Amino acid sequence: MSALTAYHLVALVLLAFGVFGFVRRKSLVGMLISVELMLNGAGLSIAASGQLTDADAAMAQLSSLLVMGLAAAEATLALAIILVVAKRFGSSGTEDVTELKG
């Protein structure tokens, strides 16, 4: 097994854990952590492909930085939404928040 295959398998495991956690979690914070796992798997796959193939390594690093920036922006926005939902409904569980009208 080559090193690239090993990195892609680890990235696939991160993606699978993220999808499983997103589907199975009941809290919004748990879902946010699962999305972060999925984005980390994608960044790992991009960085490994750029370093271990004939692709341009600088572009792979920039793409990984873009994924990291996207993850940070998504986390900030999602946490703000979670805080508003928790303040308004008194809970951050998805089963308690069924409709978002005042």
PDB file of N, CA, C and O in Angstrom, residues 4 48-58 60:
ATOM      1  N   LEU A   4       0.132   7.408  -0.356  1.00  0.00           N
ATOM      2  CA  LEU A   4      -1.048   8.162  -0.775  1.00  0.00           C
ATOM      3  C   LEU A   4      -2.331   7.400  -0.453  1.00  0.00           C
ATOM      4  O   LEU A   4      -3.309   7.986   0.017  1.00  0.00           O
ATOM      5  N   ALA A  48      -2.456  15.639   0.905  1.00  0.00           N
ATOM      6  CA  ALA A  48      -1.699  14.426   0.583  1.00  0.00           C
ATOM      7  C   ALA A  48      -1.578  14.236  -0.917  1.00  0.00           C
ATOM      8  O   ALA A  48      -0.506  13.859  -1.418  1.00  0.00           O
ATOM      9  N   SER A  49      -2.641  14.505  -1.652  1.00  0.00           N
ATOM     10  CA  SER A  49      -2.581  14.368  -3.107  1.00  0.00           C
ATOM     11  C   SER A  49      -1.597  15.350  -3.721  1.00  0.00           C
ATOM     12  O   SER A  49      -0.885  15.013  -4.664  1.00  0.00           O
ATOM     13  N   GLY A  50      -1.560  16.552  -3.191  1.00  0.00           N
ATOM     14  CA  GLY A  50      -0.632  17.548  -3.722  1.00  0.00           C
ATOM     15  C   GLY A  50       0.817  17.217  -3.443  1.00  0.00           C
ATOM     16  O   GLY A  50       1.698  17.475  -4.265  1.00  0.00           O
ATOM     17  N   GLN A  51       1.098  16.644  -2.292  1.00  0.00           N
ATOM     18  CA  GLN A  51       2.475  16.342  -1.925  1.00  0.00           C
ATOM     19  C   GLN A  51       2.989  15.051  -2.548  1.00  0.00           C
ATOM     20  O   GLN A  51       4.168  14.934  -2.849  1.00  0.00           O
ATOM     21  N   LEU A  52       2.125  14.077  -2.735  1.00  0.00           N
ATOM     22  CA  LEU A  52       2.573  12.751  -3.142  1.00  0.00           C
ATOM     23  C   LEU A  52       2.308  12.421  -4.604  1.00  0.00           C
ATOM     24  O   LEU A  52       2.533  11.298  -5.033  1.00  0.00           O
ATOM     25  N   THR A  53       1.822  13.359  -5.397  1.00  0.00           N
ATOM     26  CA  THR A  53       1.629  13.150  -6.833  1.00  0.00           C
ATOM     27  C   THR A  53       2.376  14.233  -7.592  1.00  0.00           C
ATOM     28  O   THR A  53       3.098  15.039  -7.008  1.00  0.00           O
ATOM     29  N   ASP A  54       2.176  14.238  -8.903  1.00  0.00           N
ATOM     30  CA  ASP A  54       2.852  15.232  -9.741  1.00  0.00           C
ATOM     31  C   ASP A  54       2.148  16.579  -9.747  1.00  0.00           C
ATOM     32  O   ASP A  54       2.556  17.489 -10.459  1.00  0.00           O
ATOM     33  N   ALA A  55       1.097  16.711  -8.976  1.00  0.00           N
ATOM     34  CA  ALA A  55       0.362  17.974  -8.917  1.00  0.00           C
ATOM     35  C   ALA A  55       1.220  19.055  -8.258  1.00  0.00           C
ATOM     36  O   ALA A  55       2.210  18.773  -7.582  1.00  0.00           O
ATOM     37  N   ASP A  56       0.831  20.289  -8.469  1.00  0.00           N
ATOM     38  CA  ASP A  56       1.557  21.420  -7.887  1.00  0.00           C
ATOM     39  C   ASP A  56       1.329  21.451  -6.376  1.00  0.00           C
ATOM     40  O   ASP A  56       0.199  21.589  -5.912  1.00  0.00           O
ATOM     41  N   ALA A  57       2.403  21.310  -5.617  1.00  0.00           N
ATOM     42  CA  ALA A  57       2.303  21.248  -4.159  1.00  0.00           C
ATOM     43  C   ALA A  57       1.797  22.561  -3.567  1.00  0.00           C
ATOM     44  O   ALA A  57       1.057  22.561  -2.592  1.00  0.00           O
ATOM     45  N   ALA A  58       2.181  23.678  -4.164  1.00  0.00           N
ATOM     46  CA  ALA A  58       1.751  24.978  -3.643  1.00  0.00           C
ATOM     47  C   ALA A  58       0.235  25.143  -3.788  1.00  0.00           C
ATOM     48  O   ALA A  58      -0.428  25.667  -2.889  1.00  0.00           O
ATOM     49  N   ALA A  60      -1.938  22.733  -3.834  1.00  0.00           N
ATOM     50  CA  ALA A  60      -2.575  21.837  -2.864  1.00  0.00           C
ATOM     51  C   ALA A  60      -2.564  22.459  -1.472  1.00  0.00           C
ATOM     52  O   ALA A  60      -3.546  22.363  -0.736  1.00  0.00           O
TER      53      ALA A  60
END
